[in-house]
Amino acid sequence: VLTRQVCVKKRLAVLFHRQCRLFSTSSRARTIMPAWVIDKYGSNDVLRFTKNASFPVINYPNEVIVKVFAAGLNPLDVSMRGGYGAASLSMMRDPLSIKQSGSEFPLILGRDVSGVIMECGLDVKYFRERDEVWAAIPPWKQGSLAEFVVLSGNEVSHKPKSLSHTEAAAIPYVATTAWSALVNTGGIKKDNCAKKRILILGGSGGVGTFAIQMLKAWGAHVTVTCSQNAELFVRELGADHVVDYTAGPVEEPLSMLEKFDLILDNVGGGTEHWALDLLKPWTGAKYVTLVTPFLQNTDRLGIADGMMKTAATVSTKVIKHLVKGVHYRWGFFAPSGVALDEIREMVDAGQIRPVVEETFNFSQVPQAFEKVEKGHARGKTVVQISKGGDDFAAQL
């Protein structure tokens, strides 16, 4: 009986290791990797470099392991470092609440990745090892400030051939966020966008700079609000009309213009009190804001009460504006390899270019966070994880 129990244990161990197969760069399987992690929420001093972060494993047959060459930082990373969205993201990581509180630590931040696939799950059909890829990583997953990351195959797309890894890492998160807001929520498409009048509130940040380029490629007329020193910058990206918010309240100059078919709000605050009056009534015009209280509600009130509060808030606002003939919507980030496939074609066609403001080495991650935290960005902050990434890619 004892011998049989030992045999069963050995067979279970073999099955477990087959299911969670580790990628091996040598004859021995790796179990650790270098990464920047946080062990608690807080300010920049919670960032910690380690050479002993857990190596990612393939737990589902549709997953891939990516060797990270470059990672993009976003304001969301700074917010998550401080604990923003912790309640909702913990629920998404552990829906049945099996694990103890704080089980997300050590947590790896970073939502953008460009790199090379090193291992594929058994059900992955569209990618192979050594394929160059890019992706936007969902915030409930471990991020890209590490040597390797594991992702679902439907979150990944082949990287644009015209971009380096550093350039490519500046696009996925802002691109999929803008795509989700404009296409999925706003109903804007390549086929129906021509000559539509679109207003972007806060157009010089990551989402705004991408949205300007995509909408112009699709034939829209784009008006942007930004500071005076960013006006030339957004015009070079294609903006048709620019309103300087530092010159005074923007609602007055905007109200003098022809009304809009869609407004994308990256600013929030009190903008929704006047912005919906700028829409064309009874034409299906939409106001889509990316600044929502959803995660703040769940952090403050808990999951159940926070979701009830959120549902009551958004339904009240939808009905309030619907009777005026305009549509009020909340926009959210949504990971999508399919969207990145279409965006890759636009990049390689020269319709969209990456906007990289500053690049940092892997050892300079705390400085990169400080840069993002200052705000008023003119493009993305990118961290080079592997310096030889583009040289390696050239050899493929």
XYZ file of C-alpha atoms in Angstrom:
396
model
C 0.000 0.000 0.000
C 2.827 2.380 0.901
C 4.536 1.679 -2.429
C 1.298 2.404 -4.290
C 0.878 5.729 -2.440
C 4.421 6.734 -3.374
C 3.741 5.875 -7.031
C 0.523 7.900 -7.038
C 2.334 10.909 -5.555
C 5.053 10.651 -8.192
C 2.489 10.459 -11.005
C 0.621 13.510 -9.637
C 3.885 15.437 -9.451
C 4.665 14.570 -13.080
C 1.174 15.611 -14.202
C 1.471 18.897 -12.303
C 4.791 19.758 -13.912
C 3.433 18.888 -17.351
C 0.461 21.183 -16.798
C 2.566 24.120 -15.490
C 5.555 23.611 -17.773
C 8.316 26.150 -17.210
C 10.242 27.634 -20.097
C 13.877 26.576 -19.997
C 16.718 28.642 -21.452
C 19.126 25.836 -20.680
C 18.940 22.196 -19.755
C 17.542 23.219 -16.353
C 14.076 24.760 -15.922
C 14.078 28.326 -14.570
C 12.088 29.166 -11.462
C 13.154 32.780 -10.845
C 13.771 35.972 -12.849
C 14.704 39.630 -12.283
C 11.803 42.056 -11.814
C 10.680 45.251 -10.109
C 7.991 44.445 -7.527
C 6.022 46.060 -4.736
C 5.274 44.252 -1.461
C 2.733 46.814 -0.259
C 0.927 49.846 -1.632
C 2.503 53.248 -1.194
C 4.731 55.907 -2.747
C 7.774 55.393 -4.951
C 9.858 53.914 -2.131
C 7.810 50.688 -2.192
C 9.404 49.728 -5.532
C 11.935 46.941 -5.013
C 14.273 45.227 -7.470
C 14.713 41.501 -7.053
C 16.465 38.746 -8.949
C 14.199 36.160 -7.328
C 10.739 36.964 -8.693
C 8.693 33.870 -9.521
C 9.094 32.799 -13.126
C 5.700 32.812 -14.941
C 4.155 29.491 -15.870
C 1.570 28.463 -18.450
C -1.524 27.449 -16.479
C -3.974 27.432 -19.410
C -3.466 26.001 -22.901
C -4.192 29.360 -24.613
C -1.372 31.225 -22.827
C 2.067 32.312 -24.018
C 5.243 33.321 -22.194
C 6.836 36.483 -23.580
C 10.421 37.610 -23.057
C 10.074 41.329 -22.364
C 12.316 43.686 -24.347
C 10.501 46.946 -23.525
C 7.723 48.005 -21.139
C 5.597 51.141 -21.277
C 4.461 52.999 -18.150
C 1.074 54.668 -17.758
C -0.538 56.866 -15.083
C -2.476 53.733 -14.086
C 0.786 52.126 -12.904
C 1.396 55.038 -10.537
C -2.190 54.779 -9.257
C -1.937 51.003 -8.789
C 1.332 51.427 -6.885
C -0.693 53.496 -4.401
C -3.489 50.901 -4.126
C -5.993 52.296 -6.631
C -8.519 49.645 -7.637
C -7.149 47.096 -5.157
C -10.573 45.739 -4.151
C -11.866 45.180 -7.702
C -8.573 43.837 -9.021
C -8.291 41.394 -6.099
C -11.765 40.094 -6.944
C -10.750 39.571 -10.573
C -7.595 37.722 -9.538
C -9.461 35.586 -6.997
C -13.235 35.550 -7.745
C -14.001 32.941 -5.059
C -11.959 34.751 -2.359
C -9.962 31.606 -1.665
C -6.665 33.392 -1.044
C -5.790 35.617 1.894
C -5.809 39.419 1.687
C -2.559 40.696 0.198
C -2.007 37.586 -1.913
C -1.303 39.793 -4.958
C 2.121 40.638 -3.523
C 4.851 40.710 -4.650
C 3.103 42.604 -7.439
C 4.742 43.458 -10.775
C 3.487 46.661 -12.455
C 3.645 47.684 -16.146
C 0.760 47.468 -18.631
C 2.588 47.676 -21.997
C 4.898 44.994 -23.364
C 6.869 44.408 -26.540
C 8.965 41.294 -26.818
C 9.359 37.793 -28.223
C 7.309 34.671 -27.533
C 9.424 32.046 -25.805
C 6.792 29.382 -25.173
C 3.243 28.632 -26.343
C 0.427 26.711 -24.696
C -0.935 23.650 -26.476
C -4.027 25.472 -27.846
C -2.182 28.520 -29.219
C -2.587 28.444 -33.020
C -1.712 31.963 -34.222
C 1.719 32.358 -32.648
C 4.963 30.452 -32.572
C 8.092 30.644 -30.478
C 10.348 33.587 -31.460
C 7.434 35.612 -32.880
C 7.789 39.331 -32.123
C 4.663 40.501 -30.304
C 3.162 43.413 -28.396
C 0.291 43.500 -25.911
C -1.630 45.525 -23.352
C -1.642 43.626 -20.068
C -4.867 43.628 -17.999
C -4.313 45.342 -14.622
C -5.296 42.232 -12.671
C -2.332 40.318 -14.127
C 1.368 40.487 -13.302
C 2.962 43.210 -15.416
C 5.850 43.819 -17.777
C 8.525 45.262 -15.468
C 10.159 41.850 -15.459
C 12.234 39.651 -17.735
C 9.234 37.472 -18.662
C 5.443 37.732 -18.525
C 2.628 35.253 -19.226
C -0.391 36.367 -21.260
C -3.493 34.953 -22.879
C -3.112 34.411 -26.619
C -6.121 36.643 -27.326
C -4.389 39.584 -25.622
C -1.321 39.369 -27.859
C -0.695 40.592 -31.414
C 2.256 40.498 -33.797
C 4.361 43.637 -33.369
C 4.479 46.179 -36.229
C 7.501 45.423 -38.404
C 8.220 49.136 -38.808
C 8.768 49.732 -35.066
C 11.535 48.882 -32.640
C 10.530 47.210 -29.372
C 11.040 50.499 -27.530
C 8.699 52.302 -29.917
C 6.150 49.468 -29.912
C 5.930 49.458 -26.100
C 4.560 53.021 -26.212
C 1.321 52.052 -27.952
C -0.711 49.001 -26.755
C -2.360 50.221 -23.531
C -3.350 53.683 -24.783
C -4.351 52.200 -28.139
C -6.657 49.533 -26.713
C -8.115 52.059 -24.255
C -8.854 54.532 -27.059
C -10.172 51.706 -29.265
C -12.498 50.475 -26.533
C -13.826 53.990 -25.869
C -14.198 55.135 -29.483
C -15.041 51.913 -31.313
C -16.692 49.604 -28.760
C -18.466 52.308 -26.726
C -18.631 55.268 -29.119
C -19.579 53.262 -32.218
C -16.915 54.946 -34.354
C -15.542 52.787 -37.171
C -13.333 53.217 -40.188
C -16.404 53.028 -42.443
C -18.549 55.632 -40.622
C -15.949 58.073 -39.285
C -15.382 60.281 -42.332
C -16.277 63.943 -41.730
C -17.585 63.309 -38.210
C -16.800 66.108 -35.775
C -15.022 64.730 -32.721
C -13.815 66.592 -29.634
C -11.012 65.210 -27.460
C -10.817 66.804 -24.015
C -7.210 66.417 -22.874
C -5.555 65.568 -26.177
C -1.828 65.692 -25.406
C -1.592 62.594 -23.171
C -1.119 58.988 -24.254
C -4.753 58.158 -25.092
C -5.335 61.559 -26.678
C -2.287 61.452 -28.959
C -3.245 57.992 -30.191
C -6.912 58.919 -30.678
C -6.009 61.989 -32.759
C -3.960 59.890 -35.176
C -6.490 57.060 -35.508
C -9.440 59.390 -36.036
C -7.580 61.474 -38.620
C -6.588 58.296 -40.477
C -10.303 57.463 -40.635
C -11.233 60.907 -41.997
C -12.708 62.658 -38.932
C -12.487 66.359 -38.088
C -10.726 66.477 -34.702
C -10.841 69.296 -32.160
C -8.545 69.044 -29.128
C -8.145 70.832 -25.808
C -4.627 71.093 -24.390
C -2.176 73.643 -23.001
C -0.659 76.294 -25.268
C 2.790 74.680 -25.218
C 1.278 71.421 -26.521
C -0.600 73.021 -29.424
C 2.123 72.521 -32.037
C 2.598 68.965 -30.816
C -1.057 67.924 -31.294
C -1.320 69.783 -34.609
C 1.639 67.781 -35.912
C -0.308 64.635 -35.007
C -3.234 65.872 -37.125
C -5.541 67.927 -34.875
C -7.671 70.314 -36.969
C -8.590 72.754 -34.222
C -6.978 73.353 -30.814
C -8.408 75.132 -27.774
C -5.941 76.261 -25.076
C -7.260 75.476 -21.594
C -4.626 77.705 -19.953
C -6.210 80.773 -21.572
C -9.376 80.347 -19.507
C -12.442 78.035 -19.327
C -12.694 76.101 -22.574
C -16.482 75.760 -22.613
C -16.969 79.271 -23.992
C -14.707 78.965 -27.095
C -15.970 75.414 -27.680
C -19.610 76.541 -27.555
C -18.880 78.929 -30.434
C -17.990 75.988 -32.696
C -20.259 73.690 -34.677
C -21.605 70.922 -32.458
C -19.915 67.519 -32.250
C -20.844 63.931 -33.089
C -18.707 62.467 -30.297
C -16.734 63.735 -27.293
C -13.921 61.718 -25.716
C -13.207 63.008 -22.205
C -9.769 62.276 -20.703
C -10.069 65.056 -18.127
C -13.125 64.366 -15.972
C -13.973 66.576 -13.038
C -16.636 69.114 -13.908
C -16.403 68.694 -17.679
C -19.552 66.600 -17.968
C -21.625 69.450 -16.523
C -21.184 71.415 -19.761
C -19.603 69.091 -22.354
C -22.823 67.293 -23.330
C -24.340 70.608 -24.432
C -21.723 70.612 -27.227
C -23.180 67.471 -28.837
C -25.604 67.416 -31.772
C -28.968 66.489 -30.200
C -31.147 63.689 -31.519
C -28.499 62.415 -33.948
C -27.036 59.571 -31.878
C -24.173 61.778 -30.636
C -22.243 60.356 -27.678
C -20.170 61.631 -24.768
C -17.664 58.975 -23.608
C -15.630 59.604 -20.478
C -12.617 57.564 -19.381
C -12.671 59.169 -15.925
C -15.185 57.119 -13.932
C -15.744 56.507 -10.192
C -16.107 52.725 -10.584
C -12.820 51.614 -8.944
C -12.959 54.401 -6.367
C -16.455 53.270 -5.363
C -15.404 49.643 -4.895
C -12.248 50.660 -2.996
C -14.264 52.886 -0.655
C -17.496 50.911 -0.260
C -16.487 47.338 -1.039
C -17.388 45.262 -4.080
C -21.165 44.857 -3.570
C -21.993 48.360 -2.343
C -19.494 49.938 -4.731
C -21.062 48.235 -7.744
C -24.561 49.243 -6.619
C -23.435 52.845 -6.188
C -21.794 52.775 -9.627
C -24.867 51.296 -11.317
C -27.121 53.920 -9.732
C -24.791 56.753 -10.762
C -24.369 55.770 -14.394
C -28.038 54.869 -14.959
C -29.149 58.230 -13.537
C -26.778 60.127 -15.826
C -27.730 58.073 -18.892
C -31.440 58.782 -18.410
C -30.833 62.462 -17.582
C -29.024 63.085 -20.863
C -31.082 60.713 -23.010
C -34.128 62.943 -22.628
C -31.990 65.753 -24.080
C -31.249 63.670 -27.155
C -27.603 62.762 -26.394
C -25.935 59.628 -25.071
C -23.800 59.481 -21.918
C -21.327 56.573 -21.665
C -18.405 55.356 -19.574
C -15.374 54.000 -21.400
C -12.951 51.404 -20.036
C -9.726 49.721 -21.049
C -10.312 46.346 -22.702
C -7.406 44.062 -23.714
C -7.735 42.967 -27.333
C -5.262 41.269 -29.620
C -7.754 41.706 -32.474
C -7.757 45.501 -32.015
C -3.954 45.496 -31.925
C -3.935 43.551 -35.212
C -5.814 46.395 -36.899
C -3.683 49.014 -35.176
C -0.523 47.219 -36.378
C -1.688 47.609 -39.975
C -2.251 51.335 -39.450
C 1.203 51.716 -37.876
C 2.942 49.853 -40.690
C 1.003 51.963 -43.219
C 2.434 55.113 -41.623
C -0.948 56.346 -40.336
C 0.006 56.113 -36.655
C 3.389 56.746 -35.096
C 4.544 56.088 -31.535
C 5.075 59.097 -29.298
C 7.918 58.295 -26.878
C 8.803 61.159 -24.577
C 11.559 59.508 -22.548
C 13.296 56.130 -22.271
C 14.786 54.605 -19.110
C 16.978 51.558 -18.457
C 15.723 48.633 -16.363
C 17.767 49.908 -13.404
C 15.971 53.266 -13.575
C 12.388 52.138 -12.966
C 11.912 54.375 -9.876
C 13.019 57.412 -11.929
C 10.586 56.376 -14.689
C 7.734 56.313 -12.156
C 8.732 59.768 -10.915
C 8.596 61.037 -14.498
C 5.072 59.663 -15.061
C 3.894 60.899 -11.666
C 4.776 64.511 -12.560
C 2.075 64.464 -15.254
C 1.745 66.816 -18.248
C 3.312 64.183 -20.491
C 3.911 64.697 -24.196
C 3.897 61.017 -25.054
C 4.890 57.816 -23.292
C 7.594 56.790 -20.842
C 9.244 53.509 -21.847
C 11.577 51.201 -19.910
C 14.090 49.061 -21.822
C 14.086 45.707 -20.064
C 16.527 43.963 -22.423
C 18.987 46.256 -24.195
C 19.653 43.757 -26.926
C 16.003 43.385 -27.834
C 16.085 44.998 -31.243
C 19.450 43.396 -32.096
C 18.007 40.011 -31.110
C 14.894 40.629 -33.231
C 17.063 41.485 -36.257
C 18.621 38.035 -36.029
C 15.294 36.187 -36.110
